Every structure is written in C-alpha cells, then in structure tokens.
Amino acid sequence: MKVALVTGASRGIGQATARQLAQSGSHVILTARRPETLEAEVERLNRDGHSASALQLDVTDRDSVQRAADHVAAMYGHLDVLVNNAGVLPEVANPDPAEVVDLEMFRITYETNLIGAVAVLEAFLPLIRKSEAGRIVNVTSTMGSLTDQTNPDSPYYGTVVPAYQSSKAALNNVTIALAKALTETPVKVTSVCPGFVQTDLTPINRDNAPTTADQAAEVVVRAATLPDDAPSG
C-alpha cells in the first residue's frame, strides 16, 4: 500500500485531497497543527474501509516537522506521496497594513507558504527517495505567476497581495529546482493551482469561489498520481 502525507489536512483542499487519496487505495497521513481537528475525518475514512491516520505537524515549527518525519520513518520506512498544501493569505484580512509591502505580512506568509514548505521537503525528502515512484505536489496559485501579474488581459492583473503572490512564485521556483535535482530519480515534483476554491483561505472564498474543495482536490490528486512517463517540474 502506498503511503501519502498531506499538510494542512484538517479542512478544505487538504482534507478533500486526503480523502481522495485514501479512496484511491493509499494509506493517508493527515497532518495539522492541532491533531484533534483531524480525528473526525480519520475516523470516518477508516469506518468507510479506507486507511488513514492523524499526525501533528506544524510547518512553521521545524522540530514539529522533524518529529513527524521521524514518526513516518519509524512506522513506514518510506513515503510515496507528499502534498505540501498548508498555506495562508493573511493580507486580505489585515485591517491595518503598514504599507502595500507590509513586513509583518511577508514574515507570516513566507513562514508558512515558503519556509514551511521547504522545511517539510527537507525533512521528508529522504523518505520520498526510498519510494519506487515518489510524488511531491506543491499547492500553489496562478496569482504567483509573473506573466499573469504583468498581463493586462489576465484576470489576476489587478490582484495586489504581494506577500502571498511572491511566496507562491518562490514556491514554484523551488518546484523547478527540485525537479531538476531529482531528474535521475523516479521522483516527480509538480506545482498545481487548484483554482479559486470554496475554502476559508480568505473571507470571500467560501461565498464567492466557483470551485468546490472536492473539485480542487482532483487537480492535486492527478499530480500526486502521475504516471512514470509524465514530465516533472
């Protein structure tokens, strides 16, 4: 049985992704800062005949990340799928920005969206290397696209959340670099944008987004289950 791990799996895209991976036959490790928020979903998945477990993992706490990696190493010895899903967009709800470029917003955003993702990659990559067909999926956003940000015809042209946008652009770069470094291995690394999704990422997503979490998760799961001849990066 393949082993998959999803960060930020207590709700939204992360929870839906974990559910679909479990339904596809993988053992799925749902992670979150507070593991008690995972209990109901893990119980539901196991009750329905799937295989799932919960694990505490705070991407902004390096010790927490390493403890989680040590646990997976001890329990399973490898990891087949890693979904870097945990993310934040605090700029939208910031009532009193210092400026358009607000240092505190950058710190908070990068701590999760970039540094946290890299911490997870560093800790779990040795386990992914032990998989016969490892898959790493970084959940990103088209809002991080430099092309879209400078194209007046793009629906994202008028969006100005620089901490979030630059954090996702940086994560895309990490994807490319990591894919190149792993070219001679069976590991595939991809970035995916699941779209504007009905989640709690911002105050407007839940009521205004056209895409459900389940629909968004299908995009992530496709990347997590790429065939061996698929491109990486």
JSON list of C-alpha atoms in Angstrom, two decimals:
[
{"chain": "A", "resi": 1, "resn": "MET", "atom": "CA", "xyz": [0.00, 0.00, 0.00]},
{"chain": "A", "resi": 2, "resn": "LYS", "atom": "CA", "xyz": [1.28, 3.45, -0.92]},
{"chain": "A", "resi": 3, "resn": "VAL", "atom": "CA", "xyz": [1.78, 5.95, 1.90]},
{"chain": "A", "resi": 4, "resn": "ALA", "atom": "CA", "xyz": [0.75, 9.58, 1.37]},
{"chain": "A", "resi": 5, "resn": "LEU", "atom": "CA", "xyz": [1.06, 12.61, 3.64]},
{"chain": "A", "resi": 6, "resn": "VAL", "atom": "CA", "xyz": [-0.92, 15.83, 3.31]},
{"chain": "A", "resi": 7, "resn": "THR", "atom": "CA", "xyz": [-0.13, 19.03, 5.22]},
{"chain": "A", "resi": 8, "resn": "GLY", "atom": "CA", "xyz": [-2.96, 21.32, 6.27]},
{"chain": "A", "resi": 9, "resn": "ALA", "atom": "CA", "xyz": [-5.43, 18.42, 6.07]},
{"chain": "A", "resi": 10, "resn": "SER", "atom": "CA", "xyz": [-7.93, 19.47, 8.73]},
{"chain": "A", "resi": 11, "resn": "ARG", "atom": "CA", "xyz": [-10.23, 21.19, 6.22]},
{"chain": "A", "resi": 12, "resn": "GLY", "atom": "CA", "xyz": [-10.65, 22.47, 2.69]},
{"chain": "A", "resi": 13, "resn": "ILE", "atom": "CA", "xyz": [-8.43, 21.29, -0.14]},
{"chain": "A", "resi": 14, "resn": "GLY", "atom": "CA", "xyz": [-6.12, 19.37, 2.18]},
{"chain": "A", "resi": 15, "resn": "GLN", "atom": "CA", "xyz": [-8.92, 17.34, 3.73]},
{"chain": "A", "resi": 16, "resn": "ALA", "atom": "CA", "xyz": [-10.53, 16.64, 0.35]},
{"chain": "A", "resi": 17, "resn": "THR", "atom": "CA", "xyz": [-7.17, 15.61, -1.12]},
{"chain": "A", "resi": 18, "resn": "ALA", "atom": "CA", "xyz": [-6.51, 13.24, 1.76]},
{"chain": "A", "resi": 19, "resn": "ARG", "atom": "CA", "xyz": [-9.95, 11.72, 1.33]},
{"chain": "A", "resi": 20, "resn": "GLN", "atom": "CA", "xyz": [-9.49, 11.13, -2.39]},
{"chain": "A", "resi": 21, "resn": "LEU", "atom": "CA", "xyz": [-6.02, 9.64, -1.92]},
{"chain": "A", "resi": 22, "resn": "ALA", "atom": "CA", "xyz": [-7.43, 7.28, 0.70]},
{"chain": "A", "resi": 23, "resn": "GLN", "atom": "CA", "xyz": [-10.25, 6.33, -1.65]},
{"chain": "A", "resi": 24, "resn": "SER", "atom": "CA", "xyz": [-7.66, 5.53, -4.32]},
{"chain": "A", "resi": 25, "resn": "GLY", "atom": "CA", "xyz": [-6.10, 2.91, -2.03]},
{"chain": "A", "resi": 26, "resn": "SER", "atom": "CA", "xyz": [-3.27, 4.75, -0.29]},
{"chain": "A", "resi": 27, "resn": "HIS", "atom": "CA", "xyz": [-2.73, 4.93, 3.43]},
{"chain": "A", "resi": 28, "resn": "VAL", "atom": "CA", "xyz": [-3.07, 8.65, 4.07]},
{"chain": "A", "resi": 29, "resn": "ILE", "atom": "CA", "xyz": [-1.47, 10.54, 6.93]},
{"chain": "A", "resi": 30, "resn": "LEU", "atom": "CA", "xyz": [-3.50, 13.68, 7.60]},
{"chain": "A", "resi": 31, "resn": "THR", "atom": "CA", "xyz": [-1.48, 16.36, 9.35]},
{"chain": "A", "resi": 32, "resn": "ALA", "atom": "CA", "xyz": [-2.35, 19.63, 11.05]},
{"chain": "A", "resi": 33, "resn": "ARG", "atom": "CA", "xyz": [-1.10, 21.88, 13.83]},
{"chain": "A", "resi": 34, "resn": "ARG", "atom": "CA", "xyz": [-3.82, 20.52, 16.11]},
{"chain": "A", "resi": 35, "resn": "PRO", "atom": "CA", "xyz": [-4.29, 16.78, 15.55]},
{"chain": "A", "resi": 36, "resn": "GLU", "atom": "CA", "xyz": [-7.65, 16.80, 17.33]},
{"chain": "A", "resi": 37, "resn": "THR", "atom": "CA", "xyz": [-9.07, 18.64, 14.31]},
{"chain": "A", "resi": 38, "resn": "LEU", "atom": "CA", "xyz": [-8.31, 15.54, 12.23]},
{"chain": "A", "resi": 39, "resn": "GLU", "atom": "CA", "xyz": [-9.96, 12.94, 14.41]},
{"chain": "A", "resi": 40, "resn": "ALA", "atom": "CA", "xyz": [-13.46, 13.00, 12.89]},
{"chain": "A", "resi": 41, "resn": "GLU", "atom": "CA", "xyz": [-12.22, 12.72, 9.31]},
{"chain": "A", "resi": 42, "resn": "VAL", "atom": "CA", "xyz": [-9.73, 9.95, 10.11]},
{"chain": "A", "resi": 43, "resn": "GLU", "atom": "CA", "xyz": [-12.43, 8.02, 11.94]},
{"chain": "A", "resi": 44, "resn": "ARG", "atom": "CA", "xyz": [-14.80, 8.48, 9.00]},
{"chain": "A", "resi": 45, "resn": "LEU", "atom": "CA", "xyz": [-12.25, 7.27, 6.46]},
{"chain": "A", "resi": 46, "resn": "ASN", "atom": "CA", "xyz": [-11.36, 4.17, 8.47]},
{"chain": "A", "resi": 47, "resn": "ARG", "atom": "CA", "xyz": [-15.02, 3.42, 9.13]},
{"chain": "A", "resi": 48, "resn": "ASP", "atom": "CA", "xyz": [-15.64, 3.54, 5.38]},
{"chain": "A", "resi": 49, "resn": "GLY", "atom": "CA", "xyz": [-12.98, 0.91, 4.80]},
{"chain": "A", "resi": 50, "resn": "HIS", "atom": "CA", "xyz": [-10.06, 3.15, 3.87]},
{"chain": "A", "resi": 51, "resn": "SER", "atom": "CA", "xyz": [-6.73, 3.56, 5.65]},
{"chain": "A", "resi": 52, "resn": "ALA", "atom": "CA", "xyz": [-5.89, 6.83, 7.39]},
{"chain": "A", "resi": 53, "resn": "SER", "atom": "CA", "xyz": [-4.10, 8.21, 10.43]},
{"chain": "A", "resi": 54, "resn": "ALA", "atom": "CA", "xyz": [-3.56, 11.61, 12.04]},
{"chain": "A", "resi": 55, "resn": "LEU", "atom": "CA", "xyz": [-0.25, 13.24, 12.86]},
{"chain": "A", "resi": 56, "resn": "GLN", "atom": "CA", "xyz": [0.68, 16.56, 14.46]},
{"chain": "A", "resi": 57, "resn": "LEU", "atom": "CA", "xyz": [2.70, 18.72, 12.08]},
{"chain": "A", "resi": 58, "resn": "ASP", "atom": "CA", "xyz": [3.11, 22.49, 12.24]},
{"chain": "A", "resi": 59, "resn": "VAL", "atom": "CA", "xyz": [5.03, 23.57, 9.13]},
{"chain": "A", "resi": 60, "resn": "THR", "atom": "CA", "xyz": [6.24, 26.71, 10.94]},
{"chain": "A", "resi": 61, "resn": "ASP", "atom": "CA", "xyz": [7.86, 24.63, 13.72]},
{"chain": "A", "resi": 62, "resn": "ARG", "atom": "CA", "xyz": [10.96, 22.82, 12.50]},
{"chain": "A", "resi": 63, "resn": "ASP", "atom": "CA", "xyz": [11.01, 20.47, 15.49]},
{"chain": "A", "resi": 64, "resn": "SER", "atom": "CA", "xyz": [7.38, 19.52, 14.80]},
{"chain": "A", "resi": 65, "resn": "VAL", "atom": "CA", "xyz": [8.22, 18.81, 11.16]},
{"chain": "A", "resi": 66, "resn": "GLN", "atom": "CA", "xyz": [11.20, 16.64, 12.09]},
{"chain": "A", "resi": 67, "resn": "ARG", "atom": "CA", "xyz": [9.21, 14.72, 14.70]},
{"chain": "A", "resi": 68, "resn": "ALA", "atom": "CA", "xyz": [6.59, 13.97, 12.06]},
{"chain": "A", "resi": 69, "resn": "ALA", "atom": "CA", "xyz": [9.25, 12.79, 9.60]},
{"chain": "A", "resi": 70, "resn": "ASP", "atom": "CA", "xyz": [10.84, 10.60, 12.29]},
{"chain": "A", "resi": 71, "resn": "HIS", "atom": "CA", "xyz": [7.43, 9.08, 13.04]},
{"chain": "A", "resi": 72, "resn": "VAL", "atom": "CA", "xyz": [6.77, 8.27, 9.38]},
{"chain": "A", "resi": 73, "resn": "ALA", "atom": "CA", "xyz": [10.26, 6.77, 9.06]},
{"chain": "A", "resi": 74, "resn": "ALA", "atom": "CA", "xyz": [9.73, 4.56, 12.09]},
{"chain": "A", "resi": 75, "resn": "MET", "atom": "CA", "xyz": [6.21, 3.47, 11.10]},
{"chain": "A", "resi": 76, "resn": "TYR", "atom": "CA", "xyz": [6.53, 3.03, 7.33]},
{"chain": "A", "resi": 77, "resn": "GLY", "atom": "CA", "xyz": [10.17, 3.41, 6.32]},
{"chain": "A", "resi": 78, "resn": "HIS", "atom": "CA", "xyz": [9.29, 5.45, 3.24]},
{"chain": "A", "resi": 79, "resn": "LEU", "atom": "CA", "xyz": [6.81, 7.94, 1.79]},
{"chain": "A", "resi": 80, "resn": "ASP", "atom": "CA", "xyz": [5.25, 7.71, -1.68]},
{"chain": "A", "resi": 81, "resn": "VAL", "atom": "CA", "xyz": [3.28, 10.96, -1.88]},
{"chain": "A", "resi": 82, "resn": "LEU", "atom": "CA", "xyz": [3.93, 14.30, -0.21]},
{"chain": "A", "resi": 83, "resn": "VAL", "atom": "CA", "xyz": [1.37, 17.08, -0.67]},
{"chain": "A", "resi": 84, "resn": "ASN", "atom": "CA", "xyz": [2.57, 20.49, 0.51]},
{"chain": "A", "resi": 85, "resn": "ASN", "atom": "CA", "xyz": [-0.87, 22.02, 0.94]},
{"chain": "A", "resi": 86, "resn": "ALA", "atom": "CA", "xyz": [-0.64, 24.18, 4.08]},
{"chain": "A", "resi": 87, "resn": "GLY", "atom": "CA", "xyz": [-0.92, 27.84, 3.15]},
{"chain": "A", "resi": 88, "resn": "VAL", "atom": "CA", "xyz": [-2.09, 31.25, 4.38]},
{"chain": "A", "resi": 89, "resn": "LEU", "atom": "CA", "xyz": [-3.19, 34.57, 2.87]},
{"chain": "A", "resi": 90, "resn": "PRO", "atom": "CA", "xyz": [-3.33, 37.00, 5.82]},
{"chain": "A", "resi": 91, "resn": "GLU", "atom": "CA", "xyz": [-3.05, 40.15, 3.70]},
{"chain": "A", "resi": 92, "resn": "VAL", "atom": "CA", "xyz": [-6.69, 40.01, 2.66]},
{"chain": "A", "resi": 93, "resn": "ALA", "atom": "CA", "xyz": [-7.91, 40.18, 6.25]},
{"chain": "A", "resi": 94, "resn": "ASN", "atom": "CA", "xyz": [-5.26, 42.57, 7.54]},
{"chain": "A", "resi": 95, "resn": "PRO", "atom": "CA", "xyz": [-7.19, 45.58, 8.95]},
{"chain": "A", "resi": 96, "resn": "ASP", "atom": "CA", "xyz": [-4.23, 47.90, 9.32]},
{"chain": "A", "resi": 97, "resn": "PRO", "atom": "CA", "xyz": [-1.42, 47.29, 6.79]},
{"chain": "A", "resi": 98, "resn": "ALA", "atom": "CA", "xyz": [1.74, 49.28, 7.38]},
{"chain": "A", "resi": 99, "resn": "GLU", "atom": "CA", "xyz": [2.11, 49.72, 3.62]},
{"chain": "A", "resi": 100, "resn": "VAL", "atom": "CA", "xyz": [1.42, 47.85, 0.39]},
{"chain": "A", "resi": 101, "resn": "VAL", "atom": "CA", "xyz": [4.53, 45.87, 1.27]},
{"chain": "A", "resi": 102, "resn": "ASP", "atom": "CA", "xyz": [3.93, 45.09, 4.93]},
{"chain": "A", "resi": 103, "resn": "LEU", "atom": "CA", "xyz": [6.92, 43.34, 6.50]},
{"chain": "A", "resi": 104, "resn": "GLU", "atom": "CA", "xyz": [4.83, 41.51, 9.09]},
{"chain": "A", "resi": 105, "resn": "MET", "atom": "CA", "xyz": [2.54, 40.15, 6.38]},
{"chain": "A", "resi": 106, "resn": "PHE", "atom": "CA", "xyz": [5.59, 38.93, 4.46]},
{"chain": "A", "resi": 107, "resn": "ARG", "atom": "CA", "xyz": [7.00, 37.26, 7.56]},
{"chain": "A", "resi": 108, "resn": "ILE", "atom": "CA", "xyz": [3.80, 35.44, 8.43]},
{"chain": "A", "resi": 109, "resn": "THR", "atom": "CA", "xyz": [3.09, 34.45, 4.84]},
{"chain": "A", "resi": 110, "resn": "TYR", "atom": "CA", "xyz": [6.58, 33.21, 4.00]},
{"chain": "A", "resi": 111, "resn": "GLU", "atom": "CA", "xyz": [6.85, 31.34, 7.28]},
{"chain": "A", "resi": 112, "resn": "THR", "atom": "CA", "xyz": [4.06, 29.02, 6.13]},
{"chain": "A", "resi": 113, "resn": "ASN", "atom": "CA", "xyz": [3.92, 29.21, 2.34]},
{"chain": "A", "resi": 114, "resn": "LEU", "atom": "CA", "xyz": [7.64, 29.02, 1.57]},
{"chain": "A", "resi": 115, "resn": "ILE", "atom": "CA", "xyz": [9.84, 28.32, 4.60]},
{"chain": "A", "resi": 116, "resn": "GLY", "atom": "CA", "xyz": [7.31, 25.85, 5.96]},
{"chain": "A", "resi": 117, "resn": "ALA", "atom": "CA", "xyz": [7.06, 24.05, 2.64]},
{"chain": "A", "resi": 118, "resn": "VAL", "atom": "CA", "xyz": [10.84, 23.86, 2.36]},
{"chain": "A", "resi": 119, "resn": "ALA", "atom": "CA", "xyz": [11.12, 22.56, 5.93]},
{"chain": "A", "resi": 120, "resn": "VAL", "atom": "CA", "xyz": [8.69, 19.76, 5.04]},
{"chain": "A", "resi": 121, "resn": "LEU", "atom": "CA", "xyz": [10.58, 18.99, 1.83]},
{"chain": "A", "resi": 122, "resn": "GLU", "atom": "CA", "xyz": [13.92, 18.84, 3.63]},
{"chain": "A", "resi": 123, "resn": "ALA", "atom": "CA", "xyz": [12.62, 16.53, 6.35]},
{"chain": "A", "resi": 124, "resn": "PHE", "atom": "CA", "xyz": [10.65, 14.15, 4.14]},
{"chain": "A", "resi": 125, "resn": "LEU", "atom": "CA", "xyz": [12.78, 14.01, 1.00]},
{"chain": "A", "resi": 126, "resn": "PRO", "atom": "CA", "xyz": [14.93, 11.13, 2.34]},
{"chain": "A", "resi": 127, "resn": "LEU", "atom": "CA", "xyz": [11.72, 9.10, 2.76]},
{"chain": "A", "resi": 128, "resn": "ILE", "atom": "CA", "xyz": [10.42, 10.08, -0.70]},
{"chain": "A", "resi": 129, "resn": "ARG", "atom": "CA", "xyz": [13.73, 8.91, -2.19]},
{"chain": "A", "resi": 130, "resn": "LYS", "atom": "CA", "xyz": [13.01, 5.45, -0.78]},
{"chain": "A", "resi": 131, "resn": "SER", "atom": "CA", "xyz": [9.77, 5.20, -2.78]},
{"chain": "A", "resi": 132, "resn": "GLU", "atom": "CA", "xyz": [9.71, 3.33, -6.07]},
{"chain": "A", "resi": 133, "resn": "ALA", "atom": "CA", "xyz": [7.70, 6.21, -7.58]},
{"chain": "A", "resi": 134, "resn": "GLY", "atom": "CA", "xyz": [7.77, 9.21, -5.26]},
{"chain": "A", "resi": 135, "resn": "ARG", "atom": "CA", "xyz": [5.48, 12.15, -5.96]},
{"chain": "A", "resi": 136, "resn": "ILE", "atom": "CA", "xyz": [5.77, 15.65, -4.47]},
{"chain": "A", "resi": 137, "resn": "VAL", "atom": "CA", "xyz": [2.96, 18.16, -5.06]},
{"chain": "A", "resi": 138, "resn": "ASN", "atom": "CA", "xyz": [3.31, 21.80, -4.04]},
{"chain": "A", "resi": 139, "resn": "VAL", "atom": "CA", "xyz": [-0.06, 23.56, -3.94]},
{"chain": "A", "resi": 140, "resn": "THR", "atom": "CA", "xyz": [0.48, 26.99, -5.45]},
{"chain": "A", "resi": 141, "resn": "SER", "atom": "CA", "xyz": [-1.56, 29.71, -7.16]},
{"chain": "A", "resi": 142, "resn": "THR", "atom": "CA", "xyz": [-1.74, 31.40, -10.54]},
{"chain": "A", "resi": 143, "resn": "MET", "atom": "CA", "xyz": [-1.57, 34.62, -8.53]},
{"chain": "A", "resi": 144, "resn": "GLY", "atom": "CA", "xyz": [2.14, 33.82, -8.18]},
{"chain": "A", "resi": 145, "resn": "SER", "atom": "CA", "xyz": [2.65, 33.89, -11.94]},
{"chain": "A", "resi": 146, "resn": "LEU", "atom": "CA", "xyz": [4.84, 36.82, -13.00]},
{"chain": "A", "resi": 147, "resn": "THR", "atom": "CA", "xyz": [3.39, 36.53, -16.50]},
{"chain": "A", "resi": 148, "resn": "ASP", "atom": "CA", "xyz": [-0.18, 36.95, -15.24]},
{"chain": "A", "resi": 149, "resn": "GLN", "atom": "CA", "xyz": [0.78, 39.77, -12.89]},
{"chain": "A", "resi": 150, "resn": "THR", "atom": "CA", "xyz": [2.15, 41.77, -15.85]},
{"chain": "A", "resi": 151, "resn": "ASN", "atom": "CA", "xyz": [-0.52, 40.85, -18.40]},
{"chain": "A", "resi": 152, "resn": "PRO", "atom": "CA", "xyz": [-3.42, 43.39, -18.52]},
{"chain": "A", "resi": 153, "resn": "ASP", "atom": "CA", "xyz": [-5.63, 40.71, -20.07]},
{"chain": "A", "resi": 154, "resn": "SER", "atom": "CA", "xyz": [-5.19, 38.32, -17.15]},
{"chain": "A", "resi": 155, "resn": "PRO", "atom": "CA", "xyz": [-7.95, 38.14, -14.50]},
{"chain": "A", "resi": 156, "resn": "TYR", "atom": "CA", "xyz": [-5.13, 38.26, -11.93]},
{"chain": "A", "resi": 157, "resn": "TYR", "atom": "CA", "xyz": [-3.62, 41.51, -13.26]},
{"chain": "A", "resi": 158, "resn": "GLY", "atom": "CA", "xyz": [-5.39, 43.72, -10.72]},
{"chain": "A", "resi": 159, "resn": "THR", "atom": "CA", "xyz": [-4.69, 41.47, -7.72]},
{"chain": "A", "resi": 160, "resn": "VAL", "atom": "CA", "xyz": [-2.23, 43.03, -5.28]},
{"chain": "A", "resi": 161, "resn": "VAL", "atom": "CA", "xyz": [-1.28, 40.76, -2.39]},
{"chain": "A", "resi": 162, "resn": "PRO", "atom": "CA", "xyz": [2.50, 40.87, -2.76]},
{"chain": "A", "resi": 163, "resn": "ALA", "atom": "CA", "xyz": [3.45, 38.66, 0.18]},
{"chain": "A", "resi": 164, "resn": "TYR", "atom": "CA", "xyz": [1.17, 35.85, -0.99]},
{"chain": "A", "resi": 165, "resn": "GLN", "atom": "CA", "xyz": [1.98, 36.27, -4.68]},
{"chain": "A", "resi": 166, "resn": "SER", "atom": "CA", "xyz": [5.73, 36.32, -4.17]},
{"chain": "A", "resi": 167, "resn": "SER", "atom": "CA", "xyz": [5.61, 33.37, -1.76]},
{"chain": "A", "resi": 168, "resn": "LYS", "atom": "CA", "xyz": [3.89, 31.26, -4.40]},
{"chain": "A", "resi": 169, "resn": "ALA", "atom": "CA", "xyz": [6.27, 32.45, -7.14]},
{"chain": "A", "resi": 170, "resn": "ALA", "atom": "CA", "xyz": [9.15, 31.37, -4.90]},
{"chain": "A", "resi": 171, "resn": "LEU", "atom": "CA", "xyz": [7.49, 28.00, -4.24]},
{"chain": "A", "resi": 172, "resn": "ASN", "atom": "CA", "xyz": [7.17, 27.48, -8.00]},
{"chain": "A", "resi": 173, "resn": "ASN", "atom": "CA", "xyz": [10.89, 28.11, -8.32]},
{"chain": "A", "resi": 174, "resn": "VAL", "atom": "CA", "xyz": [11.57, 25.53, -5.61]},
{"chain": "A", "resi": 175, "resn": "THR", "atom": "CA", "xyz": [9.49, 23.04, -7.60]},
{"chain": "A", "resi": 176, "resn": "ILE", "atom": "CA", "xyz": [11.56, 23.62, -10.73]},
{"chain": "A", "resi": 177, "resn": "ALA", "atom": "CA", "xyz": [14.91, 23.42, -8.92]},
{"chain": "A", "resi": 178, "resn": "LEU", "atom": "CA", "xyz": [13.92, 20.28, -7.01]},
{"chain": "A", "resi": 179, "resn": "ALA", "atom": "CA", "xyz": [12.65, 18.58, -10.16]},
{"chain": "A", "resi": 180, "resn": "LYS", "atom": "CA", "xyz": [15.97, 19.28, -11.89]},
{"chain": "A", "resi": 181, "resn": "ALA", "atom": "CA", "xyz": [17.93, 17.95, -8.93]},
{"chain": "A", "resi": 182, "resn": "LEU", "atom": "CA", "xyz": [15.87, 14.74, -8.95]},
{"chain": "A", "resi": 183, "resn": "THR", "atom": "CA", "xyz": [15.97, 14.17, -12.71]},
{"chain": "A", "resi": 184, "resn": "GLU", "atom": "CA", "xyz": [17.86, 10.88, -12.37]},
{"chain": "A", "resi": 185, "resn": "THR", "atom": "CA", "xyz": [15.41, 9.51, -9.80]},
{"chain": "A", "resi": 186, "resn": "PRO", "atom": "CA", "xyz": [11.84, 8.17, -10.08]},
{"chain": "A", "resi": 187, "resn": "VAL", "atom": "CA", "xyz": [10.56, 11.18, -8.08]},
{"chain": "A", "resi": 188, "resn": "LYS", "atom": "CA", "xyz": [8.19, 13.61, -9.84]},
{"chain": "A", "resi": 189, "resn": "VAL", "atom": "CA", "xyz": [7.79, 17.15, -8.47]},
{"chain": "A", "resi": 190, "resn": "THR", "atom": "CA", "xyz": [4.94, 19.41, -9.56]},
{"chain": "A", "resi": 191, "resn": "SER", "atom": "CA", "xyz": [3.23, 22.68, -8.66]},
{"chain": "A", "resi": 192, "resn": "VAL", "atom": "CA", "xyz": [-0.54, 22.83, -9.08]},
{"chain": "A", "resi": 193, "resn": "CYS", "atom": "CA", "xyz": [-3.05, 25.64, -8.87]},
{"chain": "A", "resi": 194, "resn": "PRO", "atom": "CA", "xyz": [-6.43, 24.22, -7.84]},
{"chain": "A", "resi": 195, "resn": "GLY", "atom": "CA", "xyz": [-8.20, 27.49, -8.68]},
{"chain": "A", "resi": 196, "resn": "PHE", "atom": "CA", "xyz": [-10.42, 29.85, -6.70]},
{"chain": "A", "resi": 197, "resn": "VAL", "atom": "CA", "xyz": [-11.85, 27.41, -4.18]},
{"chain": "A", "resi": 198, "resn": "GLN", "atom": "CA", "xyz": [-14.62, 27.42, -1.58]},
{"chain": "A", "resi": 199, "resn": "THR", "atom": "CA", "xyz": [-12.36, 27.35, 1.48]},
{"chain": "A", "resi": 200, "resn": "ASP", "atom": "CA", "xyz": [-11.58, 29.55, 4.47]},
{"chain": "A", "resi": 201, "resn": "LEU", "atom": "CA", "xyz": [-8.36, 30.92, 2.95]},
{"chain": "A", "resi": 202, "resn": "THR", "atom": "CA", "xyz": [-9.89, 34.41, 2.74]},
{"chain": "A", "resi": 203, "resn": "PRO", "atom": "CA", "xyz": [-13.20, 35.96, 3.88]},
{"chain": "A", "resi": 204, "resn": "ILE", "atom": "CA", "xyz": [-14.56, 35.87, 0.30]},
{"chain": "A", "resi": 205, "resn": "ASN", "atom": "CA", "xyz": [-13.62, 32.35, -0.79]},
{"chain": "A", "resi": 206, "resn": "ARG", "atom": "CA", "xyz": [-16.45, 30.49, 0.90]},
{"chain": "A", "resi": 207, "resn": "ASP", "atom": "CA", "xyz": [-19.25, 32.53, -0.68]},
{"chain": "A", "resi": 208, "resn": "ASN", "atom": "CA", "xyz": [-17.72, 33.63, -3.98]},
{"chain": "A", "resi": 209, "resn": "ALA", "atom": "CA", "xyz": [-15.46, 30.88, -5.29]},
{"chain": "A", "resi": 210, "resn": "PRO", "atom": "CA", "xyz": [-16.84, 28.68, -8.11]},
{"chain": "A", "resi": 211, "resn": "THR", "atom": "CA", "xyz": [-14.79, 25.58, -7.30]},
{"chain": "A", "resi": 212, "resn": "THR", "atom": "CA", "xyz": [-15.56, 23.12, -4.51]},
{"chain": "A", "resi": 213, "resn": "ALA", "atom": "CA", "xyz": [-12.81, 21.63, -2.36]},
{"chain": "A", "resi": 214, "resn": "ASP", "atom": "CA", "xyz": [-13.54, 18.21, -3.88]},
{"chain": "A", "resi": 215, "resn": "GLN", "atom": "CA", "xyz": [-13.10, 19.57, -7.41]},
{"chain": "A", "resi": 216, "resn": "ALA", "atom": "CA", "xyz": [-9.87, 21.29, -6.41]},
{"chain": "A", "resi": 217, "resn": "ALA", "atom": "CA", "xyz": [-8.58, 18.11, -4.80]},
{"chain": "A", "resi": 218, "resn": "GLU", "atom": "CA", "xyz": [-8.97, 16.26, -8.10]},
{"chain": "A", "resi": 219, "resn": "VAL", "atom": "CA", "xyz": [-6.28, 18.54, -9.56]},
{"chain": "A", "resi": 220, "resn": "VAL", "atom": "CA", "xyz": [-3.94, 17.78, -6.67]},
{"chain": "A", "resi": 221, "resn": "VAL", "atom": "CA", "xyz": [-4.57, 14.04, -6.79]},
{"chain": "A", "resi": 222, "resn": "ARG", "atom": "CA", "xyz": [-3.86, 13.91, -10.53]},
{"chain": "A", "resi": 223, "resn": "ALA", "atom": "CA", "xyz": [-0.44, 15.41, -9.82]},
{"chain": "A", "resi": 224, "resn": "ALA", "atom": "CA", "xyz": [0.09, 13.02, -6.91]},
{"chain": "A", "resi": 225, "resn": "THR", "atom": "CA", "xyz": [-0.57, 10.02, -9.12]},
{"chain": "A", "resi": 226, "resn": "LEU", "atom": "CA", "xyz": [1.35, 10.97, -12.27]},
{"chain": "A", "resi": 227, "resn": "PRO", "atom": "CA", "xyz": [2.47, 8.03, -14.43]},
{"chain": "A", "resi": 228, "resn": "ASP", "atom": "CA", "xyz": [6.16, 7.25, -14.65]},
{"chain": "A", "resi": 229, "resn": "ASP", "atom": "CA", "xyz": [6.50, 8.78, -18.11]},
{"chain": "A", "resi": 230, "resn": "ALA", "atom": "CA", "xyz": [4.97, 12.12, -17.08]},
{"chain": "A", "resi": 231, "resn": "PRO", "atom": "CA", "xyz": [7.14, 15.24, -17.03]},
{"chain": "A", "resi": 232, "resn": "SER", "atom": "CA", "xyz": [8.45, 16.62, -13.74]},
{"chain": "A", "resi": 233, "resn": "GLY", "atom": "CA", "xyz": [8.89, 20.24, -12.72]}
]
